[in-house]
Tab-separated table of C-alpha atoms in Angstrom:
chain	number	residue	atom	x	y	z
A	1	ASP	CA	26.027	6.225	-14.228
A	2	VAL	CA	24.703	3.492	-12.013
A	3	LYS	CA	25.165	0.032	-13.612
A	4	VAL	CA	23.288	-3.028	-12.510
A	5	THR	CA	24.179	-6.129	-14.418
A	6	GLN	CA	22.521	-9.527	-14.401
A	7	SER	CA	24.408	-12.690	-15.373
A	8	SER	CA	22.153	-13.837	-18.210
A	9	ARG	CA	19.538	-12.269	-20.425
A	10	TYR	CA	17.833	-15.521	-21.260
A	11	LEU	CA	17.940	-18.847	-19.512
A	12	VAL	CA	16.246	-22.228	-20.143
A	13	LYS	CA	16.179	-24.861	-17.354
A	14	ARG	CA	14.264	-27.977	-16.566
A	15	THR	CA	11.869	-28.720	-13.752
A	16	GLY	CA	13.659	-29.644	-10.655
A	17	GLU	CA	17.019	-28.049	-11.493
A	18	LYS	CA	18.717	-25.653	-9.160
A	19	VAL	CA	18.974	-22.112	-10.745
A	20	PHE	CA	21.293	-19.381	-9.855
A	21	LEU	CA	20.541	-15.797	-11.017
A	22	GLU	CA	23.433	-13.237	-10.259
A	23	CYS	CA	23.148	-9.533	-9.978
A	24	VAL	CA	26.055	-7.094	-9.620
A	25	GLN	CA	26.026	-3.385	-9.069
A	26	ASP	CA	29.026	-1.037	-9.335
A	27	MET	CA	27.830	1.962	-7.186
A	28	ASP	CA	28.384	0.739	-3.637
A	29	HIS	CA	24.661	0.690	-2.957
A	30	GLU	CA	23.466	-0.868	0.292
A	31	ASN	CA	20.054	-1.960	-0.811
A	32	MET	CA	19.483	-4.729	-3.423
A	33	PHE	CA	16.210	-6.268	-4.614
A	34	TRP	CA	14.880	-9.160	-6.691
A	35	TYR	CA	11.625	-8.787	-8.456
A	36	ARG	CA	9.798	-10.863	-10.943
A	37	GLN	CA	7.544	-9.463	-13.674
A	38	ASP	CA	4.655	-11.336	-15.196
A	39	PRO	CA	1.956	-9.957	-17.720
A	40	GLY	CA	-0.859	-8.355	-15.966
A	41	LEU	CA	0.687	-8.625	-12.545
A	42	GLY	CA	3.323	-5.903	-12.598
A	43	LEU	CA	6.469	-6.349	-10.654
A	44	ARG	CA	6.384	-8.393	-7.525
A	45	LEU	CA	9.176	-8.310	-4.766
A	46	ILE	CA	10.773	-11.624	-4.036
A	47	TYR	CA	13.487	-10.765	-1.546
A	48	PHE	CA	15.647	-7.682	-0.606
A	49	SER	CA	18.752	-7.079	1.272
A	50	TYR	CA	19.929	-3.968	3.345
A	51	ASP	CA	23.482	-5.043	3.816
A	52	VAL	CA	25.888	-7.892	3.424
A	53	LYS	CA	24.467	-11.220	4.812
A	54	MET	CA	21.174	-9.575	5.406
A	55	LYS	CA	17.965	-10.517	3.742
A	56	GLU	CA	14.297	-9.897	4.075
A	57	LYS	CA	11.297	-11.597	2.452
A	58	GLY	CA	9.248	-9.742	-0.085
A	59	ASP	CA	5.725	-10.522	-1.075
A	60	ILE	CA	6.433	-13.760	-2.851
A	61	PRO	CA	9.506	-15.533	-1.352
A	62	GLU	CA	8.190	-19.110	-1.638
A	63	GLY	CA	10.367	-21.260	-3.734
A	64	TYR	CA	13.283	-18.810	-3.727
A	65	SER	CA	16.211	-18.091	-1.515
A	66	VAL	CA	18.938	-15.416	-1.784
A	67	SER	CA	22.608	-14.822	-0.888
A	68	ARG	CA	24.528	-11.651	-0.332
A	69	GLU	CA	28.135	-12.468	0.630
A	70	LYS	CA	29.537	-9.238	-0.909
A	71	LYS	CA	28.014	-5.776	-1.053
A	72	GLU	CA	28.004	-5.532	-4.827
A	73	ARG	CA	26.515	-9.067	-5.477
A	74	PHE	CA	23.009	-10.306	-4.793
A	75	SER	CA	22.037	-13.844	-5.940
A	76	LEU	CA	18.685	-15.278	-6.301
A	77	ILE	CA	18.462	-19.143	-6.093
A	78	LEU	CA	15.539	-21.380	-7.250
A	79	GLU	CA	16.182	-24.446	-5.194
A	80	SER	CA	14.037	-26.685	-7.494
A	81	ALA	CA	12.777	-24.859	-10.464
A	82	SER	CA	9.077	-25.276	-11.474
A	83	THR	CA	7.235	-24.245	-14.441
A	84	ASN	CA	5.336	-21.484	-12.585
A	85	GLN	CA	8.609	-19.733	-11.998
A	86	THR	CA	8.897	-19.056	-15.736
A	87	SER	CA	9.129	-15.270	-15.552
A	88	MET	CA	11.143	-12.106	-16.197
A	89	TYR	CA	13.490	-11.600	-13.199
A	90	LEU	CA	14.581	-8.120	-12.417
A	91	CYS	CA	17.396	-6.989	-9.982
A	92	ALA	CA	17.587	-3.487	-8.538
A	93	SER	CA	19.784	-1.524	-6.201
A	94	SER	CA	19.537	1.710	-4.310
A	95	LEU	CA	21.647	3.911	-2.137
A	96	LEU	CA	20.683	3.984	1.532
A	97	ARG	CA	19.377	7.410	2.292
A	98	GLY	CA	16.433	8.905	4.128
A	99	VAL	CA	14.300	10.449	1.338
A	100	GLY	CA	13.904	10.335	-2.286
A	101	GLU	CA	15.630	6.996	-2.809
A	102	THR	CA	15.615	5.740	-6.399
A	103	GLN	CA	16.000	2.098	-7.427
A	104	TYR	CA	18.074	1.325	-10.431
A	105	PHE	CA	17.148	-1.845	-12.341
A	106	GLY	CA	19.252	-4.286	-14.324
A	107	PRO	CA	18.268	-5.506	-17.861
A	108	GLY	CA	16.359	-8.561	-16.616
A	109	THR	CA	16.733	-12.313	-16.994
A	110	ARG	CA	14.009	-14.177	-18.920
A	111	LEU	CA	13.765	-17.619	-17.355
A	112	LEU	CA	11.873	-20.372	-19.034
A	113	VAL	CA	11.397	-23.508	-16.989
A	114	LEU	CA	10.396	-26.514	-19.147
B	1	ASP	CA	1.587	3.046	-0.568
B	2	ALA	CA	-1.156	4.968	-2.555
B	3	LYS	CA	-2.819	3.611	-5.557
B	4	THR	CA	-2.231	5.305	-8.958
B	5	THR	CA	-4.459	5.398	-12.104
B	6	GLN	CA	-3.018	5.809	-15.557
B	7	PRO	CA	-4.479	5.485	-19.038
B	8	THR	CA	-3.814	2.134	-20.578
B	9	SER	CA	-2.301	3.584	-23.789
B	10	MET	CA	-1.536	6.762	-25.589
B	11	ASP	CA	-0.135	7.806	-28.999
B	12	CYS	CA	2.125	10.712	-29.659
B	13	ALA	CA	3.476	12.169	-32.881
B	14	GLU	CA	7.347	12.199	-33.060
B	15	GLY	CA	8.815	15.730	-32.234
B	16	ARG	CA	5.761	16.641	-30.129
B	17	ALA	CA	5.383	16.828	-26.409
B	18	ALA	CA	4.103	13.661	-24.782
B	19	ASN	CA	1.974	14.350	-21.675
B	20	LEU	CA	1.319	11.351	-19.482
B	21	PRO	CA	-1.214	11.909	-16.848
B	22	CYS	CA	-1.436	9.996	-13.479
B	23	ASN	CA	-4.160	10.201	-10.743
B	24	HIS	CA	-3.075	9.515	-7.078
B	25	SER	CA	-5.979	10.953	-5.129
B	26	THR	CA	-5.140	9.093	-1.878
B	27	ILE	CA	-1.490	10.297	-1.726
B	28	SER	CA	-0.286	11.093	1.656
B	29	GLY	CA	2.082	13.875	2.651
B	30	ASN	CA	5.296	11.759	2.972
B	31	GLU	CA	4.787	10.018	-0.457
B	32	TYR	CA	6.827	10.803	-3.528
B	33	VAL	CA	5.734	10.531	-7.062
B	34	TYR	CA	8.083	8.416	-9.219
B	35	TRP	CA	8.095	7.877	-12.881
B	36	TYR	CA	9.841	4.821	-14.537
B	37	ARG	CA	9.664	3.532	-18.016
B	38	GLN	CA	10.252	0.116	-19.493
B	39	ILE	CA	11.158	-0.340	-23.043
B	40	HIS	CA	10.214	-3.795	-24.365
B	41	SER	CA	12.274	-6.688	-22.851
B	42	GLN	CA	14.395	-4.383	-20.845
B	43	GLY	CA	14.590	-3.462	-17.119
B	44	PRO	CA	12.682	-0.440	-15.780
B	45	GLN	CA	14.529	2.905	-16.292
B	46	TYR	CA	14.160	5.696	-13.713
B	47	ILE	CA	12.986	9.000	-15.249
B	48	ILE	CA	12.254	11.465	-12.534
B	49	HIS	CA	10.591	11.871	-9.137
B	50	GLY	CA	9.207	14.664	-6.978
B	51	LEU	CA	7.357	15.433	-3.685
B	52	LYS	CA	5.311	18.559	-4.272
B	53	ASN	CA	7.389	21.027	-6.546
B	54	ASN	CA	7.628	20.531	-10.144
B	55	GLU	CA	10.875	18.881	-11.391
B	56	THR	CA	12.780	18.934	-14.463
B	57	ASN	CA	15.900	16.969	-15.608
B	58	GLU	CA	17.410	16.011	-18.975
B	59	MET	CA	14.803	13.382	-19.706
B	60	ALA	CA	11.548	14.852	-18.693
B	61	SER	CA	9.522	17.317	-16.629
B	62	LEU	CA	7.150	16.432	-13.768
B	63	ILE	CA	4.225	18.588	-13.031
B	64	ILE	CA	2.508	17.865	-9.716
B	65	THR	CA	-0.922	19.671	-8.950
B	66	GLU	CA	-1.070	21.814	-5.943
B	67	ASP	CA	-3.277	19.401	-4.088
B	68	ARG	CA	-0.802	16.492	-5.102
B	69	LYS	CA	-3.764	14.348	-6.219
B	70	SER	CA	-2.436	14.112	-9.864
B	71	SER	CA	0.650	14.628	-11.863
B	72	THR	CA	1.759	14.760	-15.510
B	73	LEU	CA	5.018	13.489	-17.009
B	74	ILE	CA	5.991	15.596	-19.893
B	75	LEU	CA	8.568	14.305	-22.563
B	76	PRO	CA	9.189	17.611	-24.407
B	77	HIS	CA	10.083	16.269	-27.907
B	78	ALA	CA	9.093	12.644	-28.235
B	79	THR	CA	11.275	10.408	-30.297
B	80	LEU	CA	10.713	6.865	-31.554
B	81	ARG	CA	13.010	5.551	-28.823
B	82	ASP	CA	10.571	6.969	-26.209
B	83	THR	CA	8.062	4.276	-27.134
B	84	ALA	CA	7.765	2.267	-23.897
B	85	VAL	CA	5.363	1.520	-20.984
B	86	TYR	CA	5.412	4.341	-18.413
B	87	TYR	CA	4.807	3.764	-14.741
B	88	CYS	CA	3.700	6.243	-12.195
B	89	ILE	CA	4.448	5.120	-8.683
B	90	VAL	CA	3.549	6.775	-5.410
B	91	ARG	CA	5.782	5.715	-2.523
B	92	VAL	CA	6.831	6.486	0.988
B	93	ALA	CA	10.440	7.420	0.804
B	94	ILE	CA	11.660	4.809	3.383
B	95	SER	CA	14.981	3.389	2.427
B	96	GLY	CA	14.530	-0.139	0.952
B	97	ASN	CA	10.721	0.266	0.625
B	98	GLN	CA	9.809	-1.532	-2.538
B	99	PHE	CA	8.332	-0.119	-5.675
B	100	TYR	CA	4.838	-1.274	-6.592
B	101	PHE	CA	4.594	-1.114	-10.440
B	102	GLY	CA	1.096	-1.283	-11.830
B	103	THR	CA	0.161	-1.788	-15.499
B	104	GLY	CA	1.266	1.677	-16.635
B	105	THR	CA	0.640	3.596	-19.886
B	106	SER	CA	1.901	2.184	-23.059
B	107	LEU	CA	3.125	5.170	-25.117
B	108	THR	CA	3.626	4.728	-28.778
B	109	VAL	CA	5.503	7.493	-30.640
B	110	ILE	CA	4.345	7.609	-34.282
B	111	PRO	CA	6.621	8.864	-37.037
């Protein structure tokens, strides 16, 4: 079974703090993704990565950055947390293949910024 | 990616089959139909996907109409643990292409 793990289930931070969210997958997947999920808005893609040291912006990258130094690990960084970044953050990974690609999600990190 | 329409909520008696419909009338030929579910406070869980043929796995069956404009996810014997929000997603199968989750169908399995 594919396993995607996230470093924390719940996190409370203060406005202005730098926040690191870690995601690790154990299936040697090339693609990794960071989404945020908010009520009524569904999942929105923040950043994704096709390979080590590669990153691509998603729909809502502002206020976030990412790091992928190793294939299995994809980090989301909030440089200066703000209250509007309070959300559920979901990491996903997928195997690079031509058709029928399936994304597997981690359990999520619920972040509260005070 | 094509838009999907799902009922907001459904109930199903425990032990009965749960049939969750999805309309995707603007689907194009290279778009797959995916189903995920999300149990409260957890990450989305992959269920099944298909292109045009019906598919079955250990979790569910996916029935896609011949014109591909709609599909139905079938949970053959619903249990209380199947209570979740179910998302139907239509997506071009390009590697790395993101998944657009809408609001889904909230399924409640009743004892």
